Coordinates of C-alpha atoms and ligand atoms in Angstrom, one line a residue:
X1 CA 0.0 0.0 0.0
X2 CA 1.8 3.3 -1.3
X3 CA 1.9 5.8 1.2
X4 CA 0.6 6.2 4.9
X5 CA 2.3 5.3 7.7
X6 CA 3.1 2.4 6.7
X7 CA 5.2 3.5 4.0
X8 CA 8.6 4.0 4.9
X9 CA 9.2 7.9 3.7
X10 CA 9.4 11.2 5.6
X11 CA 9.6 15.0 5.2
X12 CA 11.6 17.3 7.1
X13 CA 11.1 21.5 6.4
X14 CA 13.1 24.1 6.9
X15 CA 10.8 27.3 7.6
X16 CA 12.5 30.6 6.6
X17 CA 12.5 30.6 2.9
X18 CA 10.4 27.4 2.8
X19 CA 6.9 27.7 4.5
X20 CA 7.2 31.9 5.6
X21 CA 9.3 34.8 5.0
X22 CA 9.1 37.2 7.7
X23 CA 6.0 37.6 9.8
X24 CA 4.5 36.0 5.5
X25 CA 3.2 32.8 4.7
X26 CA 4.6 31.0 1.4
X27 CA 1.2 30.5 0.1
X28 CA 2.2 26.8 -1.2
X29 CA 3.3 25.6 2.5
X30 CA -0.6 24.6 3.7
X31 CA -1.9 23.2 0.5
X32 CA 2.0 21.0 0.9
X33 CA 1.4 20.3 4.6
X34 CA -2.3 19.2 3.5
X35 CA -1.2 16.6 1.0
X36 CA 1.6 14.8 3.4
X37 CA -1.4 14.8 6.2
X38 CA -4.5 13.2 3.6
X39 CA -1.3 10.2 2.7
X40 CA -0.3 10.0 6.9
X41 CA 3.6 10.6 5.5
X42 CA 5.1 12.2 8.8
X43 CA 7.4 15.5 8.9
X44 CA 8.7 17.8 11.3
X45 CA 10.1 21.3 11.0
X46 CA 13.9 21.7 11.3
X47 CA 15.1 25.4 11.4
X48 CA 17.7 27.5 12.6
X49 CA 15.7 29.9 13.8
X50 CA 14.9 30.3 16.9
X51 CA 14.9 32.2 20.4
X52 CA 11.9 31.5 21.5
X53 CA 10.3 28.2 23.1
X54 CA 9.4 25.3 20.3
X55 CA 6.0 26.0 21.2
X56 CA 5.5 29.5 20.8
X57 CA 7.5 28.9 17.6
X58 CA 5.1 26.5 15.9
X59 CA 2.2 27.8 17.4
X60 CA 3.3 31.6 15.4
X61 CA 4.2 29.0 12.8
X62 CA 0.9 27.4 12.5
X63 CA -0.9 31.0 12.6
X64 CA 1.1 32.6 9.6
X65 CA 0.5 29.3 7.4
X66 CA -3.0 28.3 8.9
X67 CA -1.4 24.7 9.5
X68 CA -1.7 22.8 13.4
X69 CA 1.2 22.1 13.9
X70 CA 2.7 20.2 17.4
X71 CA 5.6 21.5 19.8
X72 CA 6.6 17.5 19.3
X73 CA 6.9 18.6 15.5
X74 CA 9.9 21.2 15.8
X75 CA 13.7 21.3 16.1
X76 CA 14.8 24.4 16.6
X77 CA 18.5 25.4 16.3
X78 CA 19.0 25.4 20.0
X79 CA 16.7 22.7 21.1
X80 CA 19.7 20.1 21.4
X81 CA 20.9 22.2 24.3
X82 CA 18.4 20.4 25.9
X83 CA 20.5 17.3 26.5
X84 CA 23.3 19.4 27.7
X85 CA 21.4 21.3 30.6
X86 CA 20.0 18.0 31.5
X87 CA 23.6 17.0 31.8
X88 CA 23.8 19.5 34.4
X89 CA 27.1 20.4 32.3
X90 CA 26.8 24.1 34.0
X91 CA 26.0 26.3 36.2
X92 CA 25.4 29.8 35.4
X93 CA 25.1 30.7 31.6
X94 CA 24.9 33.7 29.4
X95 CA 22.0 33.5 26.9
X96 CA 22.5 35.3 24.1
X97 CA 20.1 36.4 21.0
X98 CA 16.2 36.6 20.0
X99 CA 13.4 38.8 21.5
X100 CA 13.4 40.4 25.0
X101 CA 14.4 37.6 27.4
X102 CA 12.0 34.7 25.7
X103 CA 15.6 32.9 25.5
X104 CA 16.1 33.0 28.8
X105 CA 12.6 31.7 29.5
X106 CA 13.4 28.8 27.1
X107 CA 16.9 27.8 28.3
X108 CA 15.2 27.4 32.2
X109 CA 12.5 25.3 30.0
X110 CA 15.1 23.2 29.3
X111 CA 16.5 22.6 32.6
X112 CA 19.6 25.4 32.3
X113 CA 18.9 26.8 36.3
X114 CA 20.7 30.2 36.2
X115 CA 20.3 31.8 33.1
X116 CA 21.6 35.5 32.4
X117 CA 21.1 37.8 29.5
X118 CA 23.5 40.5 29.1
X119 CA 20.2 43.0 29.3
X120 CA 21.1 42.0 33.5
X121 CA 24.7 42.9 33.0
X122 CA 23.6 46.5 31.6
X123 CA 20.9 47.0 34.4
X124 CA 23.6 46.0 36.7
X125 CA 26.7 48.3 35.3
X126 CA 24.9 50.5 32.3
X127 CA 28.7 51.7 31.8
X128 CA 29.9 47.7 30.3
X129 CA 27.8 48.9 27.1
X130 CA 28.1 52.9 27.0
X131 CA 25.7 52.7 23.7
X132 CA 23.2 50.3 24.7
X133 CA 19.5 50.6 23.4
X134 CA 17.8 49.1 26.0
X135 CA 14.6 51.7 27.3
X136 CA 13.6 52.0 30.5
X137 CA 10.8 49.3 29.9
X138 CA 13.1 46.9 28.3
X139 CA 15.0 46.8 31.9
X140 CA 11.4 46.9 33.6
X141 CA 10.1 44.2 31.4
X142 CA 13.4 41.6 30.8
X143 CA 16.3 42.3 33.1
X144 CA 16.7 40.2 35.9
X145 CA 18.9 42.2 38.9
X146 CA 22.2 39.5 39.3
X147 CA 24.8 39.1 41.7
X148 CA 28.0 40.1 38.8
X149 CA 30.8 38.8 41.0
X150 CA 29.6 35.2 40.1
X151 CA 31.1 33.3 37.3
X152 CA 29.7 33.0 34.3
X153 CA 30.6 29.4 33.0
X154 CA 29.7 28.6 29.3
X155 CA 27.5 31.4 26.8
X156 CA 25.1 30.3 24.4
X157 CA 23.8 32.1 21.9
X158 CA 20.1 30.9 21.4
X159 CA 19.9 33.5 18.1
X160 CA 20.7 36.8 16.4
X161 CA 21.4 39.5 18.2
X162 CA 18.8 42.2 18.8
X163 CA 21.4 44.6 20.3
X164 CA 24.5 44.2 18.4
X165 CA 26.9 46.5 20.1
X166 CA 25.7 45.1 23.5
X167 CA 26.6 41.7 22.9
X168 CA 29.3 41.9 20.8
X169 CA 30.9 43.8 23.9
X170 CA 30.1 41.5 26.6
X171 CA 30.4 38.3 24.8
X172 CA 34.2 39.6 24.1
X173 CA 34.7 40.9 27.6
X174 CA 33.7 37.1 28.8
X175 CA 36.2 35.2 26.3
X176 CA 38.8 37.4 27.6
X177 CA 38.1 37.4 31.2
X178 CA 39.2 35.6 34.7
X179 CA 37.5 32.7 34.4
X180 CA 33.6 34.2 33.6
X181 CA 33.9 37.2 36.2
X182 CA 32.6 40.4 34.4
X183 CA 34.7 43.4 34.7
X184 CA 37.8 41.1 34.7
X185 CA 40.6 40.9 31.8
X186 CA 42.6 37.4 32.0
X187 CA 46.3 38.1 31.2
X188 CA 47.2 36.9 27.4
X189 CA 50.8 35.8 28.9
X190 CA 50.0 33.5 30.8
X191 CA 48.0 31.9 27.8
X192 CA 49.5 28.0 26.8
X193 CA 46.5 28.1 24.0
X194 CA 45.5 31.8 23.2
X195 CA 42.6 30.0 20.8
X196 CA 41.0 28.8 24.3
X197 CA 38.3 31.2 25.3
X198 CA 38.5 32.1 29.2
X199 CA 34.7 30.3 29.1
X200 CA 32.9 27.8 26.5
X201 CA 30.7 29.3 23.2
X202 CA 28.3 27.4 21.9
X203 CA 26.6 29.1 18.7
X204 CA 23.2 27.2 17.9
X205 CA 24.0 28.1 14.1
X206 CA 26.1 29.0 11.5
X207 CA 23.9 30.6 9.3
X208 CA 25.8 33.3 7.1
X209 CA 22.8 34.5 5.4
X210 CA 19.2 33.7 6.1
X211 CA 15.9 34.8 4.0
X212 CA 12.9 36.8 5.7
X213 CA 10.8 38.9 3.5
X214 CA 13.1 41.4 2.3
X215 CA 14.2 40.8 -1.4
X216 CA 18.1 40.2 -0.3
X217 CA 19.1 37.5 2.3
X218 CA 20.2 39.0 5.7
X219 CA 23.3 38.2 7.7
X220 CA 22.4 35.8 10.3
X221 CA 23.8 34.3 13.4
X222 CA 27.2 32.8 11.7
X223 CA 28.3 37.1 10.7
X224 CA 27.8 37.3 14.4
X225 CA 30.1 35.0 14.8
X226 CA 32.8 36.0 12.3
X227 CA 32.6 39.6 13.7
X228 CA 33.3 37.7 17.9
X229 CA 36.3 35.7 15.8
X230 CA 38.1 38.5 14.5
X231 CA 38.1 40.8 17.6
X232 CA 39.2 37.7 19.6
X233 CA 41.8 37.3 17.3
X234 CA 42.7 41.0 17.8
X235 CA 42.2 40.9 21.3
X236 CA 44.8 37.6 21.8
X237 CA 46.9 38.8 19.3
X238 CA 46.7 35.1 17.6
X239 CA 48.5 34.1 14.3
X240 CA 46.7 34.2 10.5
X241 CA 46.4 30.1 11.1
X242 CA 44.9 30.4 14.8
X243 CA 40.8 30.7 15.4
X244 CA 38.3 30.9 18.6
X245 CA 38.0 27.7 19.7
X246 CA 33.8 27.7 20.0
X247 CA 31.3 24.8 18.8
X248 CA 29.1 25.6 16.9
X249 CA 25.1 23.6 16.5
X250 CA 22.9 23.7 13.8
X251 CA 22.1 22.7 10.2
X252 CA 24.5 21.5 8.9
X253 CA 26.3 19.8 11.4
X254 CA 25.8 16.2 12.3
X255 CA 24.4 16.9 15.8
X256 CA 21.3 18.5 14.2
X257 CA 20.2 15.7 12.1
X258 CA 20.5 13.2 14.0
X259 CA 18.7 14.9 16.6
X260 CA 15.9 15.4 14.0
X261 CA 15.7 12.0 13.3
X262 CA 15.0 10.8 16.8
X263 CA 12.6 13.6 16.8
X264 CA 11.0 12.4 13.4
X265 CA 11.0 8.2 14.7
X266 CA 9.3 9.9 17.8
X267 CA 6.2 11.9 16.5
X268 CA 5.6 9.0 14.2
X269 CA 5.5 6.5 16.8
X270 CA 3.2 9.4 18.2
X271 CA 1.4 9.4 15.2
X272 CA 0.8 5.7 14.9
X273 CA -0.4 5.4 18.6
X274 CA -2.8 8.3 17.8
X275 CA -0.7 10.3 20.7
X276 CA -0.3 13.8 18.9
X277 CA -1.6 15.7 21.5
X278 CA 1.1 15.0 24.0
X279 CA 3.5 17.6 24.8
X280 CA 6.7 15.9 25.8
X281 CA 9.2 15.7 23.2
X282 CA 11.6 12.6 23.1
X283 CA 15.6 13.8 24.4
X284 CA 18.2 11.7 22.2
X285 CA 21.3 11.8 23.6
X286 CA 23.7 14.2 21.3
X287 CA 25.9 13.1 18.1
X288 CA 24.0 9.3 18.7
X289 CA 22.3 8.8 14.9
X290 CA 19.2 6.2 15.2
X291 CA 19.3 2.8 15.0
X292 CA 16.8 0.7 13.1
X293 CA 15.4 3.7 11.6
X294 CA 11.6 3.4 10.1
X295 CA 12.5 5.5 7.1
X296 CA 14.1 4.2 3.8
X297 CA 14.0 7.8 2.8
X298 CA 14.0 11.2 4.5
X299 CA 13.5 14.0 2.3
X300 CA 14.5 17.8 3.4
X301 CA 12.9 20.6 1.7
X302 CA 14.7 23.9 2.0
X303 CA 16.2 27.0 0.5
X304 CA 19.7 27.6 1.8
X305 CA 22.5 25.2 -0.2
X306 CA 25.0 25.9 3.2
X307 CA 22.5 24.7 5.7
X308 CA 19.6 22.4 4.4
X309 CA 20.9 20.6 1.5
X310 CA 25.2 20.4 2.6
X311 CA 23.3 18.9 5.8
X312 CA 21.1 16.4 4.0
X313 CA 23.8 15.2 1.9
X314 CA 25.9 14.8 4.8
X315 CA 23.5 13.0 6.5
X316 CA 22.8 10.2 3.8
X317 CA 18.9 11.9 3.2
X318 CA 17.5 13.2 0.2
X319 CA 17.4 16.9 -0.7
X320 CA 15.4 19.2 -2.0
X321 CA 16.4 22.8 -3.2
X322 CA 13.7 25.2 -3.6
X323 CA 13.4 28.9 -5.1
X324 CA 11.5 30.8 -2.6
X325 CA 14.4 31.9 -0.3
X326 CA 18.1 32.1 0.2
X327 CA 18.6 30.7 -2.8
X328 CA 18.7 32.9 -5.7
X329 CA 18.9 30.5 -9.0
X330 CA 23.1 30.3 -9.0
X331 CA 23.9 27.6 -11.3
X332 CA 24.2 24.6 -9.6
X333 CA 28.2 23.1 -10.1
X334 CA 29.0 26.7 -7.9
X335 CA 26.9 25.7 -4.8
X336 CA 28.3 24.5 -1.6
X337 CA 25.7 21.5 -2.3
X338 CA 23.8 20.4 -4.3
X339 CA 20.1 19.0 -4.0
X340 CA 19.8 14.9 -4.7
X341 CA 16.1 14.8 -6.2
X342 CA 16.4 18.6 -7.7
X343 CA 15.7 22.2 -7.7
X344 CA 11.4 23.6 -7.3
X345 CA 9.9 26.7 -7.7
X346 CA 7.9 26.2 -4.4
X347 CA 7.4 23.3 -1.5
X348 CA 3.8 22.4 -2.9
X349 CA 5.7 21.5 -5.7
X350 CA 8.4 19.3 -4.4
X351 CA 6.0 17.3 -2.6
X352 CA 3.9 16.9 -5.3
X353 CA 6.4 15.6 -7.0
X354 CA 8.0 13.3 -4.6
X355 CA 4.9 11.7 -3.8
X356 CA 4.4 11.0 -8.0
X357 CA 7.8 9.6 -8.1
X358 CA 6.4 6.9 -5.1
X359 CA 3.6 6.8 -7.2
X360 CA 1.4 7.8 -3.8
X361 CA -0.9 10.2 -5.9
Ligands
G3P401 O1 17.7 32.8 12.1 C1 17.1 31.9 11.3 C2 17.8 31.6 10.1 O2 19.1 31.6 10.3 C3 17.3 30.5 9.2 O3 16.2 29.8 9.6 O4 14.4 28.2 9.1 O5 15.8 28.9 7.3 O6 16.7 27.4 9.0 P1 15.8 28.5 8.7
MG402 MG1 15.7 28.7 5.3

C-alpha cells in the first residue's frame, strides 16, 4: 500500500524561505502540509531559527500558514541544548540572541537553572555597554537584577542578536576574562592556548545569510560569529592560522540531524499510537544517529544550499532545493551542495512531485 504510515518515507522542512518569510506565509506551504497529512507521510520542521520556546515557535508557525502544527513537530536550532542542561554540564550561563528575554525563559525550560542575559549585566553596570538601546521598559520588562561577582561558566547564543553592540561587547569581555567574572581581563601571557576562550561558546547556528521577506538575504547568526572571531583574534593577538575555539550547533552539522531524526521516529510513533496531543518531546542523547530507523528515505525541503541541502547530503537523506528563499537561482556546479532529487519553484511543488515519483498520488 503506497503511502501512509506504513510506508517508509518522511519529510523534514526548513521554515525561513520554505513555508514563511518574515511575519509571511509562502502560500504553497498549507496546501504541501495538507497533502503529506491526507497520505499520513510524517514530517517535522527543522530550522535554525529560533529564540523562543518550540511552542511559541510553531504555534506563530501554525498561525502565519493556517497549518496545526505540534511543539513535538519542531527542532529548533537550540533545542539540542536540551541534552546538555539535562547533563547539568553548567551552572550559570549567558543566553545570548532573540526577542526580549523569551531565550532566557526557554533555556530554564530546558533545565539550564541560572540563566543571564546581558540585558542583566547592563541593568547592573549601564557603563559595560556605553551605547546600549535598552529603554527603561526593556530593563522593567526583561532584566533580571544579578549578583555580577559570580562566574559565568559557558555562553550560548540561542539567536541573532537584537542589540548588536551590547553583545558583541560583553560576549568579548567574557572570552577574555578571569574565568567568567565580568569586569575582569585574563592576562594573554599566561596563555598555553590563546585560541581557548577564558569560558565555552556554543553558537546554535552557522547561518551566514538567512531569508525573511526582504528581497536580499540577511546576515544571520554565523556574521555574528565571524565579527566575535576577528576581535578575539585582535584581542589575543593570535596568528593568521589560529581561530576561537567555539562549537558551533545547527544545520548543517551532524548533531542537528541526528537529533531530528529521533525527533521524526518519535512523532511517528506518536502518530501511529494516535498520541499527537502529547507535549513531551523525546531527548536523544547528542551526536548518537538512530538505529533501526523506520524510514528508507528522508526527504529535506529547504532553501539555503549551506544549511539544508550540505546537511542532508551529509547526513545520507535526500534533498530538496527550492526557489522561494536564500537561494537565488546560482547555477548549480557553484553551490556548496547540491540538492539529490532537484531544484522547485515552491514546496507544494516538491512534494507533489516526490509523492508522484512513489507513485502515492
Ligand atoms: O535565524 C534563522 C535563520 O538563520 C534561518 O532559519 O528556518 O531557514 O533554517 P531557517
Ligand atoms: Mg531557510
Amino acid at each position: 500500500m503506497p503511502g501512509g504510515l506504513g510506508s517508509n518515507l518522511a519529510f523534514v522542512f526548513d521554515i525561513d524561505g520554505v513555508l514563511i518569510r518574515g511575519e509571511h506565509e509562502i502560500p504553497s506551504a498549507r496546501p504541501a502540509l495538507e497533502l503529506l497529512n491526507e497520505h499520513k507521510i510524517p514530517f517535522i520542521l527543522l530550522t535554525n531559527g529560533g529564540g523562543v520556546k518550540e511552542k511559541e515557535r510553531v504555534e506563530k508557525i501554525s498561525k502565519i500558514i493556517g497549518f496545526p502544527l505540534s511543539p513535538l513537530q519542531i527542532v529548533q536550532s537550540h533545542t539540542p541544548m536540551k541534552a546538555l542542561a539535562h547533563k547539568h554540564a553548567y551552572d550559570r550561563v549567558l543566553v545570548v540572541g532573540g526577542p526580549g528575554d523569551k531565550a532566557r525563559h526557554c533555556a530554564l525550560g530546558y533545565g539550564f537553572h541560572d540563566v543571564i542575559m546581558p540585558i542583566d549585566i547592563v541593568k547592573a553596570t549601564p557603563a559595560v555597554s556605553p551605547h546600549h538601546r535598552f529603554t527603561k521598559s526593556d530593563f522593567e520588562n526583561y532584566a533580571a537584577d544579578i549578583d555580577l561577582a559570580k562566574p559565568i561558566e559557558a555562553i550560548l547564543v540561542f539567536n541573532d542578536p537584537r542589540d548588536m553592540t551590547t553583545d558583541v561587547q560583553i560576549v568579548s569581555d567574557l572570552l577574555n576574562s578571569d574565568h567568567g567574572v565580568i569586569g575582569t581581563k585574563r592576562s594573554i601571557k599566561k596563555l598555553k592556548h590563546r585560541e581557548d576562550p577564558a569560558i565555552p561558546i556554543i553558537f546554535s547556528n552557522n547561518d551566514f545569510l538567512w531569508a525573511n521577506d526582504y528581497p536580499l538575504p540577511r546576515f544571520g547568526q554565523g556574521a555574528f560569529r565571524i565579527v566575535i572571531e576577528n576581535l578575539y583574534r585582535e584581542v589575543n593577538q593570535l596568528k593568521d592560522t589560529e581561530l576561537l575555539h567555539s562549537v558551533i550547533m545547527g544545520k548543517p552539522f551532524k548533531i542537528q540531524y541526528d537529533f531530528a531524526h529521533h525527533v521524526l521516529i518519535d512523532w511517528r510513533k506518536k502518530l501511529l499510537a494516535n498520541d499527537t496531543a502529547s507535549e513531551t518531546q523525546i531527548l536523544p542523547n547528542l551526536n548518537e544517529q538512530p538505529r533501526n530507523s523506520p524510514f528508507e528515505k528522508i526527504y529535506m525541503v529547504g532553501d539555503n544550499p549551506a544549511s539544508d541541502i550540505k546537511g542532508a547530503n551529509d547526513n545520507g537523506w535526500e534533498s530538496i532545493l527550492l526557489r522561494t528563499g536564500v537561494y537565488n537561482n546560482e547555477d548549480l556546479d557553484t553551490l556548496v551542495a547540491k540538492p539529490t532529487v532537484g531544484v522547485y519553484n515552491d514546496v507544494f511543488e516538491s512534494v507533489e512531485a516526490v509523492l508522484k515519483s512513489h507513485n502515492i498520488i
